[in-house]
PDB file of C-alpha atoms in Angstrom:
ATOM      1  CA  UNK A 136      -4.348 -16.189  10.142  1.00 79.00           C
ATOM      2  CA  UNK A 137      -4.515 -13.093   7.934  1.00 89.00           C
ATOM      3  CA  UNK A 138      -7.645 -13.140   5.850  1.00 87.00           C
ATOM      4  CA  UNK A 139      -7.355 -11.715   2.333  1.00 93.00           C
ATOM      5  CA  UNK A 140     -10.897 -12.597   1.368  1.00 90.00           C
ATOM      6  CA  UNK A 141     -11.603  -8.999   0.278  1.00 92.00           C
ATOM      7  CA  UNK A 142      -8.857  -9.224  -2.334  1.00 93.00           C
ATOM      8  CA  UNK A 143     -10.125 -12.581  -3.512  1.00 93.00           C
ATOM      9  CA  UNK A 144     -13.636 -11.112  -3.726  1.00 93.00           C
ATOM     10  CA  UNK A 145     -12.302  -8.047  -5.567  1.00 94.00           C
ATOM     11  CA  UNK A 146     -10.862 -10.255  -8.316  1.00 93.00           C
ATOM     12  CA  UNK A 147     -13.514 -13.000  -8.086  1.00 92.00           C
ATOM     13  CA  UNK A 148     -10.978 -15.571  -6.904  1.00 91.00           C
ATOM     14  CA  UNK A 149     -13.266 -18.336  -5.713  1.00 90.00           C
ATOM     15  CA  UNK A 150     -10.613 -20.426  -3.965  1.00 89.00           C
ATOM     16  CA  UNK A 151      -7.104 -19.792  -2.643  1.00 88.00           C
ATOM     17  CA  UNK A 152      -4.518 -19.487  -5.414  1.00 91.00           C
ATOM     18  CA  UNK A 153      -1.130 -19.599  -3.789  1.00 94.00           C
ATOM     19  CA  UNK A 154       2.418 -20.801  -3.991  1.00 95.00           C
ATOM     20  CA  UNK A 155       3.143 -24.434  -3.284  1.00 95.00           C
ATOM     21  CA  UNK A 156       3.800 -25.576   0.246  1.00 96.00           C
ATOM     22  CA  UNK A 157       7.219 -26.700  -0.951  1.00 97.00           C
ATOM     23  CA  UNK A 158       8.136 -23.155  -2.002  1.00 97.00           C
ATOM     24  CA  UNK A 159       6.835 -21.620   1.221  1.00 97.00           C
ATOM     25  CA  UNK A 160       8.591 -24.218   3.367  1.00 97.00           C
ATOM     26  CA  UNK A 161      11.842 -23.612   1.511  1.00 97.00           C
ATOM     27  CA  UNK A 162      11.660 -19.874   2.203  1.00 97.00           C
ATOM     28  CA  UNK A 163      10.873 -20.465   5.863  1.00 96.00           C
ATOM     29  CA  UNK A 164      13.828 -22.799   6.129  1.00 96.00           C
ATOM     30  CA  UNK A 165      16.172 -20.266   4.522  1.00 96.00           C
ATOM     31  CA  UNK A 166      15.017 -17.228   6.508  1.00 96.00           C
ATOM     32  CA  UNK A 167      14.011 -18.913   9.755  1.00 95.00           C
ATOM     33  CA  UNK A 168      10.414 -17.736   9.481  1.00 96.00           C
ATOM     34  CA  UNK A 169       8.032 -15.678   7.380  1.00 98.00           C
ATOM     35  CA  UNK A 170       5.681 -13.004   8.732  1.00 98.00           C
ATOM     36  CA  UNK A 171       2.205 -14.511   9.023  1.00 97.00           C
ATOM     37  CA  UNK A 172       0.796 -11.683   6.888  1.00 98.00           C
ATOM     38  CA  UNK A 173       3.124 -12.632   4.035  1.00 98.00           C
ATOM     39  CA  UNK A 174       2.868 -16.400   4.441  1.00 97.00           C
ATOM     40  CA  UNK A 175      -0.931 -16.215   4.329  1.00 97.00           C
ATOM     41  CA  UNK A 176      -0.784 -13.955   1.264  1.00 97.00           C
ATOM     42  CA  UNK A 177       1.556 -16.417  -0.443  1.00 97.00           C
ATOM     43  CA  UNK A 178      -0.995 -19.173   0.226  1.00 95.00           C
ATOM     44  CA  UNK A 179      -4.126 -17.264  -0.773  1.00 94.00           C
ATOM     45  CA  UNK A 180      -3.176 -14.823  -3.549  1.00 94.00           C
ATOM     46  CA  UNK A 181       0.379 -15.259  -4.824  1.00 94.00           C
ATOM     47  CA  UNK A 182      -0.627 -17.698  -7.567  1.00 92.00           C
ATOM     48  CA  UNK A 183      -3.108 -15.291  -9.152  1.00 91.00           C
ATOM     49  CA  UNK A 184      -1.321 -13.950 -12.245  1.00 87.00           C
ATOM     50  CA  UNK A 185      -2.867 -10.486 -12.264  1.00 85.00           C
ATOM     51  CA  UNK A 186      -1.791  -9.776  -8.694  1.00 84.00           C
ATOM     52  CA  UNK A 187       1.592 -11.427  -9.115  1.00 81.00           C
ATOM     53  CA  UNK A 188       2.655  -9.721 -12.354  1.00 74.00           C
ATOM     54  CA  UNK A 189       0.605  -6.570 -12.834  1.00 65.00           C
ATOM     55  CA  UNK A 190       2.171  -4.903 -15.886  1.00 60.00           C
ATOM     56  CA  UNK A 191       0.519  -1.564 -15.081  1.00 60.00           C
ATOM     57  CA  UNK A 192       2.000  -1.246 -11.611  1.00 76.00           C
ATOM     58  CA  UNK A 193       3.986  -3.270  -9.113  1.00 89.00           C
ATOM     59  CA  UNK A 194       4.569  -6.975  -8.885  1.00 90.00           C
ATOM     60  CA  UNK A 195       5.207  -9.664  -6.321  1.00 94.00           C
ATOM     61  CA  UNK A 196       8.826 -10.782  -6.231  1.00 94.00           C
ATOM     62  CA  UNK A 197       9.253 -14.432  -7.254  1.00 93.00           C
ATOM     63  CA  UNK A 198      10.677 -16.754  -4.626  1.00 95.00           C
ATOM     64  CA  UNK A 199      14.078 -16.929  -6.308  1.00 95.00           C
ATOM     65  CA  UNK A 200      14.513 -13.106  -6.169  1.00 95.00           C
ATOM     66  CA  UNK A 201      13.488 -12.271  -2.592  1.00 97.00           C
ATOM     67  CA  UNK A 202      17.095 -12.390  -1.376  1.00 95.00           C
ATOM     68  CA  UNK A 203      18.461  -9.717  -3.729  1.00 94.00           C
ATOM     69  CA  UNK A 204      18.965  -7.272  -0.817  1.00 95.00           C
ATOM     70  CA  UNK A 205      19.789  -9.884   1.788  1.00 96.00           C
ATOM     71  CA  UNK A 206      23.273  -8.457   2.331  1.00 95.00           C
ATOM     72  CA  UNK A 207      21.639  -5.141   3.343  1.00 96.00           C
ATOM     73  CA  UNK A 208      19.418  -6.925   5.855  1.00 97.00           C
ATOM     74  CA  UNK A 209      16.155  -6.992   3.900  1.00 97.00           C
ATOM     75  CA  UNK A 210      13.791  -9.587   2.469  1.00 98.00           C
ATOM     76  CA  UNK A 211      12.390  -8.065  -0.738  1.00 97.00           C
ATOM     77  CA  UNK A 212       8.809  -9.068  -1.539  1.00 97.00           C
ATOM     78  CA  UNK A 213       7.514  -6.423  -3.984  1.00 95.00           C
ATOM     79  CA  UNK A 214       8.974  -4.432  -6.874  1.00 93.00           C
ATOM     80  CA  UNK A 215       7.882  -1.522  -9.064  1.00 89.00           C
ATOM     81  CA  UNK A 216       7.487  -2.636 -12.670  1.00 80.00           C
ATOM     82  CA  UNK A 217      10.569  -0.736 -13.906  1.00 81.00           C
ATOM     83  CA  UNK A 218      12.648  -1.869 -10.914  1.00 81.00           C
ATOM     84  CA  UNK A 219      12.944   1.663  -9.557  1.00 88.00           C
ATOM     85  CA  UNK A 220      11.354   0.909  -6.187  1.00 91.00           C
ATOM     86  CA  UNK A 221      11.655  -2.218  -4.065  1.00 95.00           C
ATOM     87  CA  UNK A 222       9.755  -2.965  -0.878  1.00 96.00           C
ATOM     88  CA  UNK A 223      11.126  -5.183   1.824  1.00 97.00           C
ATOM     89  CA  UNK A 224      11.018  -6.398   5.407  1.00 98.00           C
ATOM     90  CA  UNK A 225      13.954  -6.142   7.746  1.00 98.00           C
ATOM     91  CA  UNK A 226      15.391  -9.602   8.326  1.00 98.00           C
ATOM     92  CA  UNK A 227      15.260  -8.907  12.064  1.00 97.00           C
ATOM     93  CA  UNK A 228      11.469  -8.426  11.726  1.00 98.00           C
ATOM     94  CA  UNK A 229      10.764 -11.684   9.899  1.00 98.00           C
ATOM     95  CA  UNK A 230       9.371 -13.286  13.052  1.00 96.00           C
ATOM     96  CA  UNK A 231       6.752 -10.548  13.538  1.00 97.00           C
ATOM     97  CA  UNK A 232       3.231 -11.385  12.274  1.00 97.00           C
ATOM     98  CA  UNK A 233       2.627  -8.044  10.534  1.00 98.00           C
ATOM     99  CA  UNK A 234       5.910  -6.102  10.403  1.00 98.00           C
ATOM    100  CA  UNK A 235       6.683  -2.631   9.046  1.00 98.00           C
ATOM    101  CA  UNK A 236       7.516  -2.207   5.353  1.00 98.00           C
ATOM    102  CA  UNK A 237      10.573  -0.385   4.014  1.00 97.00           C
ATOM    103  CA  UNK A 238      11.192   1.005   0.537  1.00 96.00           C
ATOM    104  CA  UNK A 239      14.352   1.370  -1.487  1.00 94.00           C
ATOM    105  CA  UNK A 240      14.013   3.982  -4.226  1.00 89.00           C
ATOM    106  CA  UNK A 241      16.462   4.182  -7.127  1.00 81.00           C
ATOM    107  CA  UNK A 242      19.066   2.057  -5.330  1.00 81.00           C
ATOM    108  CA  UNK A 243      19.270   4.563  -2.484  1.00 85.00           C
ATOM    109  CA  UNK A 244      18.795   4.217   1.255  1.00 92.00           C
ATOM    110  CA  UNK A 245      15.976   2.186   2.747  1.00 96.00           C
ATOM    111  CA  UNK A 246      13.203   4.176   4.450  1.00 95.00           C
ATOM    112  CA  UNK A 247      10.051   3.286   6.358  1.00 96.00           C
ATOM    113  CA  UNK A 248       6.954   3.474   4.155  1.00 94.00           C
ATOM    114  CA  UNK A 249       4.281   1.734   6.237  1.00 94.00           C
ATOM    115  CA  UNK A 250       3.750   0.086   9.598  1.00 96.00           C
ATOM    116  CA  UNK A 251       1.723  -2.891   8.355  1.00 97.00           C
ATOM    117  CA  UNK A 252       2.687  -5.519   5.784  1.00 97.00           C
ATOM    118  CA  UNK A 253      -0.906  -6.743   5.435  1.00 97.00           C
ATOM    119  CA  UNK A 254      -2.138  -3.201   4.659  1.00 96.00           C
ATOM    120  CA  UNK A 255       0.606  -2.840   2.061  1.00 96.00           C
ATOM    121  CA  UNK A 256      -0.481  -6.036   0.305  1.00 96.00           C
ATOM    122  CA  UNK A 257      -4.149  -5.044   0.388  1.00 96.00           C
ATOM    123  CA  UNK A 258      -3.290  -1.564  -0.886  1.00 95.00           C
ATOM    124  CA  UNK A 259      -1.321  -3.038  -3.780  1.00 94.00           C
ATOM    125  CA  UNK A 260      -4.321  -5.199  -4.593  1.00 94.00           C
ATOM    126  CA  UNK A 261      -6.600  -2.181  -4.882  1.00 95.00           C
ATOM    127  CA  UNK A 262      -3.993  -0.320  -6.931  1.00 94.00           C
ATOM    128  CA  UNK A 263      -3.848  -3.271  -9.301  1.00 92.00           C
ATOM    129  CA  UNK A 264      -7.644  -3.325  -9.511  1.00 94.00           C
ATOM    130  CA  UNK A 265      -8.099   0.329 -10.476  1.00 94.00           C
ATOM    131  CA  UNK A 266      -5.012   0.481 -12.714  1.00 90.00           C
ATOM    132  CA  UNK A 267      -5.555  -2.613 -14.838  1.00 84.00           C
ATOM    133  CA  UNK A 268      -7.319  -5.404 -13.007  1.00 88.00           C
ATOM    134  CA  UNK A 269     -11.002  -4.551 -13.422  1.00 93.00           C
ATOM    135  CA  UNK A 270     -12.655  -4.654 -16.813  1.00 93.00           C
ATOM    136  CA  UNK A 271     -14.234  -1.198 -16.861  1.00 96.00           C
ATOM    137  CA  UNK A 272     -11.869   1.667 -16.093  1.00 94.00           C
ATOM    138  CA  UNK A 273     -10.992   5.275 -16.819  1.00 94.00           C
ATOM    139  CA  UNK A 274      -8.746   5.687 -19.847  1.00 89.00           C
ATOM    140  CA  UNK A 275      -6.789   8.597 -18.355  1.00 91.00           C
ATOM    141  CA  UNK A 276      -5.968  10.018 -14.958  1.00 94.00           C
ATOM    142  CA  UNK A 277      -8.108  12.875 -13.710  1.00 96.00           C
ATOM    143  CA  UNK A 278      -6.288  15.786 -12.067  1.00 96.00           C
ATOM    144  CA  UNK A 279      -7.754  16.884  -8.739  1.00 96.00           C
ATOM    145  CA  UNK A 280      -6.974  20.081  -6.858  1.00 95.00           C
ATOM    146  CA  UNK A 281      -7.177  20.123  -3.059  1.00 94.00           C
ATOM    147  CA  UNK A 282     -10.869  21.073  -3.021  1.00 95.00           C
ATOM    148  CA  UNK A 283     -11.765  18.240  -5.380  1.00 96.00           C
ATOM    149  CA  UNK A 284      -9.654  15.805  -3.359  1.00 96.00           C
ATOM    150  CA  UNK A 285     -11.450  16.849  -0.178  1.00 96.00           C
ATOM    151  CA  UNK A 286     -14.804  16.352  -1.914  1.00 96.00           C
ATOM    152  CA  UNK A 287     -13.753  12.804  -2.764  1.00 97.00           C
ATOM    153  CA  UNK A 288     -12.661  12.148   0.818  1.00 97.00           C
ATOM    154  CA  UNK A 289     -15.963  13.376   2.198  1.00 97.00           C
ATOM    155  CA  UNK A 290     -18.219  11.707  -0.362  1.00 97.00           C
ATOM    156  CA  UNK A 291     -16.875   8.148  -0.642  1.00 98.00           C
ATOM    157  CA  UNK A 292     -16.055   5.305   1.731  1.00 97.00           C
ATOM    158  CA  UNK A 293     -12.370   5.205   2.597  1.00 97.00           C
ATOM    159  CA  UNK A 294     -10.937   1.674   2.546  1.00 97.00           C
ATOM    160  CA  UNK A 295      -9.008   1.721   5.813  1.00 93.00           C
ATOM    161  CA  UNK A 296      -7.438  -1.706   5.370  1.00 93.00           C
ATOM    162  CA  UNK A 297      -5.598  -0.331   2.332  1.00 94.00           C
ATOM    163  CA  UNK A 298      -4.015   2.565   4.224  1.00 92.00           C
ATOM    164  CA  UNK A 299      -0.402   1.530   3.692  1.00 93.00           C
ATOM    165  CA  UNK A 300       1.581   4.660   2.810  1.00 90.00           C
ATOM    166  CA  UNK A 301       2.630   3.545  -0.674  1.00 92.00           C
ATOM    167  CA  UNK A 302       3.340   6.276  -3.207  1.00 91.00           C
ATOM    168  CA  UNK A 303       3.429   9.089  -0.654  1.00 89.00           C
ATOM    169  CA  UNK A 304       0.061   8.096   0.753  1.00 93.00           C
ATOM    170  CA  UNK A 305      -2.154   6.687  -2.003  1.00 95.00           C
ATOM    171  CA  UNK A 306      -5.771   6.539  -0.822  1.00 97.00           C
ATOM    172  CA  UNK A 307      -8.445   4.084  -1.916  1.00 98.00           C
ATOM    173  CA  UNK A 308     -12.212   4.554  -1.878  1.00 98.00           C
ATOM    174  CA  UNK A 309     -15.304   2.501  -2.635  1.00 98.00           C
ATOM    175  CA  UNK A 310     -17.660   4.314  -5.024  1.00 98.00           C
ATOM    176  CA  UNK A 311     -20.368   1.668  -5.153  1.00 97.00           C
ATOM    177  CA  UNK A 312     -20.655  -2.084  -4.688  1.00 94.00           C
ATOM    178  CA  UNK A 313     -18.576  -2.859  -7.787  1.00 95.00           C
ATOM    179  CA  UNK A 314     -16.461   0.288  -8.257  1.00 98.00           C
ATOM    180  CA  UNK A 315     -13.283   1.600  -6.634  1.00 98.00           C
ATOM    181  CA  UNK A 316     -11.126   4.705  -6.833  1.00 98.00           C
ATOM    182  CA  UNK A 317      -7.500   5.633  -6.160  1.00 97.00           C
ATOM    183  CA  UNK A 318      -6.477   9.125  -5.076  1.00 97.00           C
ATOM    184  CA  UNK A 319      -2.746   9.439  -5.765  1.00 96.00           C
ATOM    185  CA  UNK A 320      -0.664  12.367  -4.458  1.00 93.00           C
ATOM    186  CA  UNK A 321       1.025  14.365  -7.205  1.00 89.00           C
ATOM    187  CA  UNK A 322       3.256  17.424  -7.336  1.00 84.00           C
ATOM    188  CA  UNK A 323       0.337  19.571  -8.480  1.00 83.00           C
ATOM    189  CA  UNK A 324      -2.374  18.006  -6.318  1.00 90.00           C
ATOM    190  CA  UNK A 325      -3.734  14.494  -6.813  1.00 95.00           C
ATOM    191  CA  UNK A 326      -4.385  12.077  -9.647  1.00 96.00           C
ATOM    192  CA  UNK A 327      -7.588  10.054  -9.726  1.00 97.00           C
ATOM    193  CA  UNK A 328      -8.453   6.802 -11.461  1.00 97.00           C
ATOM    194  CA  UNK A 329     -11.428   4.525 -10.921  1.00 97.00           C
ATOM    195  CA  UNK A 330     -12.634   1.192 -12.210  1.00 97.00           C
ATOM    196  CA  UNK A 331     -15.485  -1.242 -11.870  1.00 97.00           C
ATOM    197  CA  UNK A 332     -16.295  -4.898 -12.269  1.00 96.00           C
ATOM    198  CA  UNK A 333     -19.405  -4.143 -14.310  1.00 96.00           C
ATOM    199  CA  UNK A 334     -20.474  -1.707 -16.992  1.00 96.00           C
ATOM    200  CA  UNK A 335     -23.493  -0.731 -14.900  1.00 97.00           C
ATOM    201  CA  UNK A 336     -21.272  -0.060 -11.887  1.00 97.00           C
ATOM    202  CA  UNK A 337     -18.866   2.006 -13.975  1.00 97.00           C
ATOM    203  CA  UNK A 338     -21.671   4.080 -15.479  1.00 96.00           C
ATOM    204  CA  UNK A 339     -22.986   4.746 -11.975  1.00 97.00           C
ATOM    205  CA  UNK A 340     -19.498   5.688 -10.822  1.00 97.00           C
ATOM    206  CA  UNK A 341     -19.060   8.151 -13.674  1.00 97.00           C
ATOM    207  CA  UNK A 342     -22.316   9.865 -12.737  1.00 96.00           C
ATOM    208  CA  UNK A 343     -21.096  10.656  -9.216  1.00 97.00           C
ATOM    209  CA  UNK A 344     -17.363  11.167  -9.837  1.00 97.00           C
ATOM    210  CA  UNK A 345     -17.139  13.166 -13.062  1.00 96.00           C
ATOM    211  CA  UNK A 346     -19.338  16.076 -11.869  1.00 96.00           C
ATOM    212  CA  UNK A 347     -16.753  16.652  -9.115  1.00 96.00           C
ATOM    213  CA  UNK A 348     -14.396  17.607 -11.967  1.00 95.00           C
ATOM    214  CA  UNK A 349     -17.017  19.697 -13.794  1.00 94.00           C
ATOM    215  CA  UNK A 350     -17.334  16.968 -16.413  1.00 93.00           C
ATOM    216  CA  UNK A 351     -20.741  16.019 -17.740  1.00 88.00           C
ATOM    217  CA  UNK A 352     -20.863  12.181 -17.730  1.00 86.00           C
ATOM    218  CA  UNK A 353     -23.361  12.275 -20.594  1.00 79.00           C
ATOM    219  CA  UNK A 354     -20.846  14.084 -22.800  1.00 72.00           C
ATOM    220  CA  UNK A 355     -17.722  12.168 -21.704  1.00 62.00           C
TER     221      UNK A 355
END
């Protein structure tokens, strides 16, 4: 069983919120099997609205839409919110517990974007958290040059289970017990956003993050 307790803890989900067994069984019947990493996610997290339909980022494909690329040999399970990118699993990999993930960008060719479905789902959870899911968050992206990005990498705890390869290698870090950060590759360096579950945690995060950008947190 794949345990997504860290995502449930991140969003204070106190009990599994998933799709019905009828829906999951129907998908397994149609496709022969589901990867354990996806089936367990469907049971534990797929019924949580914020994760399923995050308006600020990507969303989980509803059961009736997963077959939209079936003729190309893919089971689609995630979509970018403007339907530019889709992420899928090769139908031939559906029997693997934690298969690779492929991306289709702008209706082009499919390409490998990560070797672990479970890491992809966890990564998307953290992206949702920092982009819109946690109550206290940065209003704008911060722009980081390579030196500032390296300072972030050396100073904060890297969340290895979210190392999925999405968005050219988005990285996620824990700032403190209640606060998290995304470091997103950009053409001119990296973009940074962070968020927290609590006002106290966010204030503490600002005090250690903003000085890395020569910003005085007292004047921000």
